[in-house]
Short mmCIF file of C-alpha atoms in Angstrom, two decimals:
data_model
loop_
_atom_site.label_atom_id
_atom_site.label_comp_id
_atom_site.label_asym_id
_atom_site.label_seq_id
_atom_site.Cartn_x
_atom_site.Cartn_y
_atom_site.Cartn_z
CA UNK A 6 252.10 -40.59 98.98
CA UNK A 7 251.91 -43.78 97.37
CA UNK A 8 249.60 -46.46 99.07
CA UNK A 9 250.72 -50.47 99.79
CA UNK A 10 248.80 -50.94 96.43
CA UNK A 11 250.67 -48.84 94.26
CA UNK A 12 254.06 -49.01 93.62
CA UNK A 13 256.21 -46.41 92.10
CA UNK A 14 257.03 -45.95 88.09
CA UNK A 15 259.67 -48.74 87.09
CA UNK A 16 261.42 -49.49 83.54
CA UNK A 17 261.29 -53.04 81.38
CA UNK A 18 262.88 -53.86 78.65
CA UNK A 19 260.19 -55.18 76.15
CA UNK A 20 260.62 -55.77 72.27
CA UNK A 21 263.92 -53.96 72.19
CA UNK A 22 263.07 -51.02 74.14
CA UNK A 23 262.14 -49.70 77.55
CA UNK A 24 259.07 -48.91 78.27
CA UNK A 25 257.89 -47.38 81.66
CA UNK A 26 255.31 -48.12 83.39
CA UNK A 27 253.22 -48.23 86.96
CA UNK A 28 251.35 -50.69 88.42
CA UNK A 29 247.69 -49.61 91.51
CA UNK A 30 246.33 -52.88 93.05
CA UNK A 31 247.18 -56.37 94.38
CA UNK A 32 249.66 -58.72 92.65
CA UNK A 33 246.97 -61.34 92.39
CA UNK A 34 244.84 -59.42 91.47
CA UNK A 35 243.35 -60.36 87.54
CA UNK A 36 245.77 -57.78 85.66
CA UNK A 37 244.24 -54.78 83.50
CA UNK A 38 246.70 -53.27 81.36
CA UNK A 39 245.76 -49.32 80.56
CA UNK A 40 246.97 -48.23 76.81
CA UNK A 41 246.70 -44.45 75.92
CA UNK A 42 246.62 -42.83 72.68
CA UNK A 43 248.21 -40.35 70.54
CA UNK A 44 250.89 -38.57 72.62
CA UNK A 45 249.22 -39.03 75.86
CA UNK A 46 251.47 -40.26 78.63
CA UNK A 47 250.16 -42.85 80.74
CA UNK A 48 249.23 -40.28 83.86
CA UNK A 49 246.49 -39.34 81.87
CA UNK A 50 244.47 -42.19 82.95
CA UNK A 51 244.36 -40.28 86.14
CA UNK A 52 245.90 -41.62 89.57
CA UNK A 53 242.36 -41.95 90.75
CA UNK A 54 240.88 -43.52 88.23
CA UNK A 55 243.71 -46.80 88.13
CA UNK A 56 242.81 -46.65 92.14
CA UNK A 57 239.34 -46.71 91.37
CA UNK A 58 239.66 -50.01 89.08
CA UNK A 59 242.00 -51.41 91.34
CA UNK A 60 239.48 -51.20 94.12
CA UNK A 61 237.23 -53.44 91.80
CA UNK A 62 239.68 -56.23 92.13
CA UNK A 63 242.23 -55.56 89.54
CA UNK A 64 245.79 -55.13 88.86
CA UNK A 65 246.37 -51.87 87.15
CA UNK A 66 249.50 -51.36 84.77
CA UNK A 67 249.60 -48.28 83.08
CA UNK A 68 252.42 -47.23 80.95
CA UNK A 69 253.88 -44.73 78.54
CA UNK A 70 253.76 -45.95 74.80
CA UNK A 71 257.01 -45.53 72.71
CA UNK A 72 258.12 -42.34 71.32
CA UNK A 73 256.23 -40.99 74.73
CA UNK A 74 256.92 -39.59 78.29
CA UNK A 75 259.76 -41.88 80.12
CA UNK A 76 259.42 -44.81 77.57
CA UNK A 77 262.31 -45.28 74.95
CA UNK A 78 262.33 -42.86 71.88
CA UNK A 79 262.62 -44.05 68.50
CA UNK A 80 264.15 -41.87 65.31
CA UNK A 81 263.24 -41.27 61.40
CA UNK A 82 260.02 -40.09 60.00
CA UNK A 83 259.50 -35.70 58.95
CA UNK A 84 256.25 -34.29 60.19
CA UNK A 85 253.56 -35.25 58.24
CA UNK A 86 251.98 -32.90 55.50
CA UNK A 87 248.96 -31.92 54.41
CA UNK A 88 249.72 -32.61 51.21
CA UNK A 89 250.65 -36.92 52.79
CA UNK A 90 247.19 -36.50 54.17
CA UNK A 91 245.32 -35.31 51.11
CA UNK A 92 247.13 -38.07 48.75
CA UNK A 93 246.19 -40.36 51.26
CA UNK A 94 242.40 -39.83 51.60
CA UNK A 95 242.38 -38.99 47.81
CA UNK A 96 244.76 -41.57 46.07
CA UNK A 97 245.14 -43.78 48.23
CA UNK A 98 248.79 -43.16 48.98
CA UNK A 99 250.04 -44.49 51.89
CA UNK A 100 252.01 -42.67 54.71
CA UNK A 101 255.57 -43.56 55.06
CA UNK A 102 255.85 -44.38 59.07
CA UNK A 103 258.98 -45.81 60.83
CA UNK A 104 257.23 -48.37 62.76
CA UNK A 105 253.16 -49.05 63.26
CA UNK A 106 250.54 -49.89 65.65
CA UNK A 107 251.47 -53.90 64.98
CA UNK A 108 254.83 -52.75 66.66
CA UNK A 109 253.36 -51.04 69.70
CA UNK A 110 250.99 -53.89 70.47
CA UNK A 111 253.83 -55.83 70.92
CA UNK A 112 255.57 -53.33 73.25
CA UNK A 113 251.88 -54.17 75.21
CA UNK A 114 252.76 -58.22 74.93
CA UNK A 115 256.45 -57.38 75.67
CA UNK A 116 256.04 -55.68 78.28
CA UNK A 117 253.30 -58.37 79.48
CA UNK A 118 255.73 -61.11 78.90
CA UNK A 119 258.50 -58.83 81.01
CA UNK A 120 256.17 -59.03 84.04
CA UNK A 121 255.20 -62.67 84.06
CA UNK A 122 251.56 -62.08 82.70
CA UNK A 123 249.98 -64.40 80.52
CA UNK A 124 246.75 -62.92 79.91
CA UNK A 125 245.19 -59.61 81.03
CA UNK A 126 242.02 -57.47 80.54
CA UNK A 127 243.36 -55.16 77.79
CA UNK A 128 241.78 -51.26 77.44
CA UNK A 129 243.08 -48.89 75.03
CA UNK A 130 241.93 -45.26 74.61
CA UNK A 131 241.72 -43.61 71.02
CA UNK A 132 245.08 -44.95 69.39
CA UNK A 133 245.54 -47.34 73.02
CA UNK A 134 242.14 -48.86 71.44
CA UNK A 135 243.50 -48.99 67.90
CA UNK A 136 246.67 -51.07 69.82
CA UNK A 137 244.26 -52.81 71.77
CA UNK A 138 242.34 -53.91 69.17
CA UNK A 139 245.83 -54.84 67.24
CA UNK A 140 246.42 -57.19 70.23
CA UNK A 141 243.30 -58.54 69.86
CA UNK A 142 243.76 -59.63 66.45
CA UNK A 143 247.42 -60.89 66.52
CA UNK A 144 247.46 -62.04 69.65
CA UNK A 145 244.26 -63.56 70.88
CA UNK A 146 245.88 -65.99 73.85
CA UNK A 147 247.17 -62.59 75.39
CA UNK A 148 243.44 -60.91 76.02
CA UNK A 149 241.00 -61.94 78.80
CA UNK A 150 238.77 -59.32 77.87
CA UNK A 151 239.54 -56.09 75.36
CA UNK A 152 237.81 -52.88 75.90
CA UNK A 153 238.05 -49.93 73.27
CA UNK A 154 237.44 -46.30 74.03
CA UNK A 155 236.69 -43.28 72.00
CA UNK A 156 238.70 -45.43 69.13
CA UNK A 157 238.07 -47.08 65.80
CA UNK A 158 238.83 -49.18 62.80
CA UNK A 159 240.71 -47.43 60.44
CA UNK A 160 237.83 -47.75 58.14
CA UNK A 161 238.69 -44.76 55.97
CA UNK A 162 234.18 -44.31 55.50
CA UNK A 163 234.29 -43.35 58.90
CA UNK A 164 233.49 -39.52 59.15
CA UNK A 165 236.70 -37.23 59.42
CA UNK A 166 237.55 -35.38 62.67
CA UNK A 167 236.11 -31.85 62.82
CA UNK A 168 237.48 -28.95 61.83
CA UNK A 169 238.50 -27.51 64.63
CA UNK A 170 240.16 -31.07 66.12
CA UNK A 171 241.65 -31.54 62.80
CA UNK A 172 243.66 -28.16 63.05
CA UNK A 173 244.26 -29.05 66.74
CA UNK A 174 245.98 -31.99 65.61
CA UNK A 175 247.78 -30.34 62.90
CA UNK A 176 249.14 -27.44 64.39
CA UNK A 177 252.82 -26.32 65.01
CA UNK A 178 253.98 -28.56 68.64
CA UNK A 179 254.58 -25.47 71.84
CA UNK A 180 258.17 -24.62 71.60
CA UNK A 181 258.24 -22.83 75.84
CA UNK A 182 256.62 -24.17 78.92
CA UNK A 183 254.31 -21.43 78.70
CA UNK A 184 252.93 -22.71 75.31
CA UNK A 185 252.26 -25.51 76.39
CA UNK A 186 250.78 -25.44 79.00
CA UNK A 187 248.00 -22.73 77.41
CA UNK A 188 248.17 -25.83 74.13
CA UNK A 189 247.08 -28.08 76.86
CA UNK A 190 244.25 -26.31 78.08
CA UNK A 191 242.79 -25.09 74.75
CA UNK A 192 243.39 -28.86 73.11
CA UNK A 193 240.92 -30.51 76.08
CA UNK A 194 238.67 -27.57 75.73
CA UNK A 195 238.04 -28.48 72.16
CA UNK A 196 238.38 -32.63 73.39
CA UNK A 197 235.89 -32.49 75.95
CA UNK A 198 233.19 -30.87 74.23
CA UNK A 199 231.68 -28.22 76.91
CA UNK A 200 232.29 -27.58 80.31
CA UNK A 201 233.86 -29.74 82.56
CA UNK A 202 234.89 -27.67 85.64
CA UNK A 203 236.41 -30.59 87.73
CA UNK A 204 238.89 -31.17 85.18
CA UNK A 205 239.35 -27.84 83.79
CA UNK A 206 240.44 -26.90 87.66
CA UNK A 207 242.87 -30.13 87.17
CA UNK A 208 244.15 -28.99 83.65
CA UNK A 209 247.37 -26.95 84.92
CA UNK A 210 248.44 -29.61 87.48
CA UNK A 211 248.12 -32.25 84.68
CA UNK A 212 249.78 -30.28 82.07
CA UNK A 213 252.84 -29.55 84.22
CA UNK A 214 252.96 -32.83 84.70
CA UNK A 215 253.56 -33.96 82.17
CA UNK A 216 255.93 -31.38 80.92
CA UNK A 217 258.06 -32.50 84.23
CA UNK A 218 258.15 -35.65 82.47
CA UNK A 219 259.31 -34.64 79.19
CA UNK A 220 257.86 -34.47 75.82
CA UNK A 221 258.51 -35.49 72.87
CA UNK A 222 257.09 -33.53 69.46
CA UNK A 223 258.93 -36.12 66.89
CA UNK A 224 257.66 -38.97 68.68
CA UNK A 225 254.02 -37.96 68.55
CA UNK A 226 254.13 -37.51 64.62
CA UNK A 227 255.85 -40.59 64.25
CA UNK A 228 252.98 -42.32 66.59
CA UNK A 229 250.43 -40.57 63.80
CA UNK A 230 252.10 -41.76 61.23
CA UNK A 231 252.02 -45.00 62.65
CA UNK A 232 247.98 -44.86 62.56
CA UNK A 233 248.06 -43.63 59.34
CA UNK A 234 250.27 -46.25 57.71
CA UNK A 235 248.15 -49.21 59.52
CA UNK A 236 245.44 -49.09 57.71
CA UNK A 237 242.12 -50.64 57.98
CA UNK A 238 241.76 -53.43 60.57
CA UNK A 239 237.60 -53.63 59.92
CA UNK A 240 237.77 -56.65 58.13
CA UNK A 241 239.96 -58.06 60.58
CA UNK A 242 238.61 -57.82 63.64
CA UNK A 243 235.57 -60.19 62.60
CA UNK A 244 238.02 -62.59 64.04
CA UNK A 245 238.33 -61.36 67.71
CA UNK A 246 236.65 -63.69 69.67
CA UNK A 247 237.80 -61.52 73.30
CA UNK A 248 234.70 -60.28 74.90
CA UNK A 249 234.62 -56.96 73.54
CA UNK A 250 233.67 -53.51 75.18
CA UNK A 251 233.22 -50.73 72.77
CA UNK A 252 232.96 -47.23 75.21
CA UNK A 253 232.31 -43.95 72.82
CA UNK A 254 231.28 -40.34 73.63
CA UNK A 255 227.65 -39.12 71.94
CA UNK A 256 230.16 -35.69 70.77
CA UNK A 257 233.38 -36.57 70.16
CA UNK A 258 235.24 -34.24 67.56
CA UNK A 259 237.99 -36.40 66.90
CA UNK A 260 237.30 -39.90 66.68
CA UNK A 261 234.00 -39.13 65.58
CA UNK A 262 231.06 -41.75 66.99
CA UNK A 263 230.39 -43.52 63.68
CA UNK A 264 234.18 -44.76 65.03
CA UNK A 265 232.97 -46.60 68.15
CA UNK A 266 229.90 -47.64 66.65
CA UNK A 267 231.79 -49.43 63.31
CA UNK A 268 233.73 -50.90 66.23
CA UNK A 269 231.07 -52.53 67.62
CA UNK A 270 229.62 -53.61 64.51
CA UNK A 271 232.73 -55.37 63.18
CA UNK A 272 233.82 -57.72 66.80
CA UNK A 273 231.52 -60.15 66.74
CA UNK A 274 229.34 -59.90 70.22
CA UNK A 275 230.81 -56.81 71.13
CA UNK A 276 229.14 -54.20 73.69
CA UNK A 277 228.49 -50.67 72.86
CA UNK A 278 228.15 -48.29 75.79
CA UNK A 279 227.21 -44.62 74.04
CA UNK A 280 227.56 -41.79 76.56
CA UNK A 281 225.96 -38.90 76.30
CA UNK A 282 227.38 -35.73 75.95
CA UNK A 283 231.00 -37.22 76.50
CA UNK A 284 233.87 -35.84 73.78
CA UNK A 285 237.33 -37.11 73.25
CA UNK A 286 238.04 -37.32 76.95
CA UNK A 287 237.01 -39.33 79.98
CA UNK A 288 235.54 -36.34 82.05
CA UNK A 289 235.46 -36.96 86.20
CA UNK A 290 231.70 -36.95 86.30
CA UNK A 291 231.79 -39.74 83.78
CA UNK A 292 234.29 -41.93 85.65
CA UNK A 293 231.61 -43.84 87.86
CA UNK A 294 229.53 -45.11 84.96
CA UNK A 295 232.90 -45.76 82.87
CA UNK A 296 234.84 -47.13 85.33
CA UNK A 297 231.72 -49.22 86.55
CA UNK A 298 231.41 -50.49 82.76
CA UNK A 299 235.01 -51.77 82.25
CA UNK A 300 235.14 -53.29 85.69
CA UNK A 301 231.52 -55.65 84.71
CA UNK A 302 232.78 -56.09 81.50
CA UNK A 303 236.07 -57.71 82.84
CA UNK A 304 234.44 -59.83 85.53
CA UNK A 305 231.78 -60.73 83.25
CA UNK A 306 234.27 -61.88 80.85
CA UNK A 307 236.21 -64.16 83.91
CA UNK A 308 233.17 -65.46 84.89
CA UNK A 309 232.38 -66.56 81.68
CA UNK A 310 236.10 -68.66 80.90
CA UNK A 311 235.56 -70.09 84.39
#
């Protein structure tokens, strides 16, 4: 049942396409907007979490990126090779993509502009930080505050995902509900690093739905391609002047912690928050000191501009 505070999924039209999205807390409320990464629908930042925030005075607006859940689809682009991959880390080839992450930060400013927002607290998860940080950059008038989670550069010296995520990511898409829904639970048991038994009790709930929702196998490799083809934004992001968060997990597999940490090191006056023991994921038991870190860092950043 859906509180005062929370109003139901709706549909904008922003940079050309429609992109859905949801919104937990006040409408005064200083406005967070919630970016997830690489084909994650925006119900992964859990209904309780967005409640939690919004019970820390803000305006919660999650959405689904392009190419994902109930957001428009785009076409064009094969799925990527091994062979793209190796002439890419090897010769410096890039990846052909049919749009990149400077396009779905402004689906973020779009869809800003769509609801009246000027500003906002901007957090991005894995490739939501790589489009968070892309805000940052191009768009510096649009960010009250920018935190980036389990994410990185692009700085191809960062160390490669592990083996195991590497062949997670790589691996044939589920072609039956059945598949996927085992995919789902196998992929966050490699993601989370160890055992998480509030979550893995969540898992099948989650994973249905958002196979209710629809999914979308083409989209995701286009939104990896889109990574891929961005490139480096290191050097860049010396010129973010947004009071920076920088959130990373001790063990993550995938965006390994050398990302997070050449994060920090390339915003000027960013914060790094290390957690320990914390994968590619944002475990429950981990939501009180996460969620307690974004929400400081946001006020903190208000209180500051005041």
């Amino acid at each position: 049942m859906n509180s005062p505070l929370h109003q139901p999924p709706q549909i904008a039209r922003a940079n050309g396409i429609d992109i859905c999205y949801e919104v937990f807390g006040d409408a005064g409320a200083e406005p967070m907007l919630m970016i997830m990464g690489l084909g994650a629908q925006m119900i992964l930042w859990d209904d309780e979490f967005c409640r939690e925030l919004a019970n820390r005075g803000f305006r919660v607006i999650r959405f689904d990126n392009r190419d994902i859940g109930k957001s428009g689809r785009m076409s064009g682009g094969k799925r990527l090779t091994l062979l793209e991959l190796l002439k890419l880390r090897f010769l410096k080839i890039p990846v052909a993509a049919p749009y990149r992450l400077r396009d779905m930060a402004e689906d973020t400013t779009g869809l800003m502009d769509a609801l009246g927002i000027k500003s906002a607290h901007i957090v991005g998860a894995s490739m939501g930080g790589m489009i968070a940080q892309e805000i940052a950059i191009s768009f510096p008038q649009r960010v009250r505050s920018l935190t980036s989670i389990m994410s990185t550069t692009g700085n191809p010296k960062v160390p490669p995902p592990t083996r195991e995520a590497a062949a997670m990511l790589m691996a044939p898409p589920p072609t039956t509900r059945e598949e996927y829904l085992k995919r789902f639970a196998q992929t966050w048991k490699v993601l989370r690093v160890g055992s998480f038994p509030l979550d893995e009790a969540k898992d099948l709930e989650r994973a249905e739905r958002t196979f209710e929702r629809g999914l979308n196998p083409n989209g995701v490799g286009r939104q990896l391609r889109a990574i891929l083809a961005s490139g480096s934004r290191k050097a860049r992001l010396h010129a973010v002047k947004a009071p920076t968060l920088v959130i990373h997990g001790t063990v993550d597999p995938l965006v390994r912690p050398e990302g997070g940490k050449d994060t920090a090191a390339s915003i000027p006056g960013a914060k790094l928050l290390m957690i320990e023991g914390m994968g590619h994921a944002i475990p429950i038991p981990m939501w009180p000191q996460i969620i307690d870190a974004i929400a400081k860092h946001a006020h903190g950043a208000v209180a500051k501009a005041a």
